C-alpha positions as a printed Julia matrix, in Angstrom:
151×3 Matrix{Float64}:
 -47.38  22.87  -28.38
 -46.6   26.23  -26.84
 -46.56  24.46  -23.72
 -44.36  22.31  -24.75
 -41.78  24.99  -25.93
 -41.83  27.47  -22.7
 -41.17  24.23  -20.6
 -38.17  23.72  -22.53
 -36.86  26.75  -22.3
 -37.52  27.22  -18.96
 -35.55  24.34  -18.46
 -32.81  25.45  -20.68
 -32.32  28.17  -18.27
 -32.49  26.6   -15.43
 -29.5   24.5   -16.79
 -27.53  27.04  -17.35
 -27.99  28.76  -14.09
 -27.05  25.75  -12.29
 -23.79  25.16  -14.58
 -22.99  29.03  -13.5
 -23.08  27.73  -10.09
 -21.72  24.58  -10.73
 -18.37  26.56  -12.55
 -18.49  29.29   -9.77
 -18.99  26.94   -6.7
 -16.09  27.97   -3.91
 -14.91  25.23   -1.59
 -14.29  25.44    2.24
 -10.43  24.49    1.79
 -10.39  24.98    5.28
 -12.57  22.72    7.6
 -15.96  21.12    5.89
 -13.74  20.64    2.5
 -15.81  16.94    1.89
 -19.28  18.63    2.56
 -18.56  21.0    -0.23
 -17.67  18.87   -2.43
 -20.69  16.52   -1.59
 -22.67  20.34   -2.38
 -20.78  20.43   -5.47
 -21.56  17.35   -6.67
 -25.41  17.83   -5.67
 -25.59  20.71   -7.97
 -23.88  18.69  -10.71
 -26.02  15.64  -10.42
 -28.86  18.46  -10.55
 -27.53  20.05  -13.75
 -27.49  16.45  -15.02
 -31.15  15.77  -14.56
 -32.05  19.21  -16.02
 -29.43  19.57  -18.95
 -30.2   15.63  -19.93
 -26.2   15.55  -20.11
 -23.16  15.59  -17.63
 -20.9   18.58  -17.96
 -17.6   18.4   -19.56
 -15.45  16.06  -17.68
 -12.3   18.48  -18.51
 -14.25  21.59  -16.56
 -14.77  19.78  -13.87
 -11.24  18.87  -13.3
 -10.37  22.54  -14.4
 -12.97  23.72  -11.44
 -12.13  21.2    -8.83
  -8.14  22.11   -9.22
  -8.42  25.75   -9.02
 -10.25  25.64   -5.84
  -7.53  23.55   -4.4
  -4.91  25.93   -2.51
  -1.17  25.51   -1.15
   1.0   22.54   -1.24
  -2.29  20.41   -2.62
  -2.59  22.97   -5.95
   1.49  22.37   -5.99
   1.31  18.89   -6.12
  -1.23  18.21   -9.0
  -0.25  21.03  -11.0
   3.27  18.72  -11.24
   1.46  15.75  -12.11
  -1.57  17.12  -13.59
  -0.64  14.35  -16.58
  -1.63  11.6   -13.96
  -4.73  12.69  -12.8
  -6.7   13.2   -16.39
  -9.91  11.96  -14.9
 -12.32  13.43  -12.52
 -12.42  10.61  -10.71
  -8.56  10.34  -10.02
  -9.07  14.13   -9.34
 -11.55  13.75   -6.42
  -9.76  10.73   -5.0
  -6.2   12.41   -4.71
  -8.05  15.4    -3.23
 -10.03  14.32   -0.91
  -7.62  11.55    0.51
  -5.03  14.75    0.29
  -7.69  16.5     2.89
  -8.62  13.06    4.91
  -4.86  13.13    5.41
  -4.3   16.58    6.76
  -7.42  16.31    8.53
  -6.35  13.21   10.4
  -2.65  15.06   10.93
  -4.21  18.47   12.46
  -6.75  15.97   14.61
  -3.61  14.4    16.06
  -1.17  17.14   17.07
  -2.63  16.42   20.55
  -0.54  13.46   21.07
   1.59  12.85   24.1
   5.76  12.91   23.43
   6.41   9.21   25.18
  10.72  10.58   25.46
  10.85  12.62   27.9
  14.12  14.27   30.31
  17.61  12.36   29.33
  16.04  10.11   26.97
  14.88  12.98   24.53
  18.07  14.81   25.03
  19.93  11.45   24.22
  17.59  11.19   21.11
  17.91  14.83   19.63
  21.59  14.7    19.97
  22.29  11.06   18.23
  19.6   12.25   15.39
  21.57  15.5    15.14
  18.43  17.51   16.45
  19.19  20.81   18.21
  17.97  20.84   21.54
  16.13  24.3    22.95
  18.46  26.97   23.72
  21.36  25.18   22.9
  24.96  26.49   22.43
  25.47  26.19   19.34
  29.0   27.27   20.15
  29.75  24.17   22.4
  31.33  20.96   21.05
  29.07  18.71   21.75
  26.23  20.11   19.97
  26.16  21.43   15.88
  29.05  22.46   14.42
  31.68  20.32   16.77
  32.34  24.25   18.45
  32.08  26.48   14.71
  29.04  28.41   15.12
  26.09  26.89   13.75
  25.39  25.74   10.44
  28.73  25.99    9.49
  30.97  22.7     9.11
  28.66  19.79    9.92
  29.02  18.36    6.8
């Protein structure tokens, strides 16, 4: 019987030190943001197991968008109303940082207009070329200075 109650509270404690960790768990925003989150959810599947119970799905939302940072945290703090599950949570999330991931992995492309063509493109798209004069009629502000009378 005794038995019976230490390994109870052992595991008592051992649920709440994992929920600790679960609640103070930082993510690497920056480059390995799905392998944290696959940690993350390790130690919550963990807890699980231990506790005999998931945690709260509202503090895991709470937790997952306070570790978000920049335009991301922006974003679903304006529409926190639409993502009121976990799961719509980590899908928004981590397609937000498959996204950017995909956009910094491809800043290595190769500019296909090149010479008179790019020049002819900037200027009909109303996109200032290096070291232009802005002063000049043919480029902003039809010979103002620039950024005044284009529109």
């Amino acid at each position: 019987m005794f038995l019976n109650i230490e390994f109870k509270i052992h595991s008592r404690d051992k649920a709440r030190k994992l929920l600790q960790e679960i609640m103070n768990f930082k993510f690497d925003t920056k480059a390995n943001f799905e392998d944290s989150l696959t940690d993350w959810e390790a130690l919550i599947a963990r807890y699980e197991r231990e506790a005999g119970r998931a945690p709260d799905e509202e503090v895991l939302i709470s937790i997952l968008h306070s570790n978000t940072t920049g335009a991301l945290k922006d974003f679903l703090t304006l529409h926190i109303d639409e993502y009121n599950t976990y799961s719509k949570m980590r899908r928004r999330v981590t397609d937000w940082y498959k996204m950017n991931t995909s956009i910094e992995n491809s800043q290595n492309f190769v500019n296909a207009m090149h010479g008179d063509r790019l020049n002819e493109w900037n200027h009909r798209h109303h996109r200032p070329q290096e070291n232009a004069d802005f002063t000049h009629p043919d480029h902003y502000g039809q010979g103002r200075t620039y950024g005044h009378g284009h529109y």
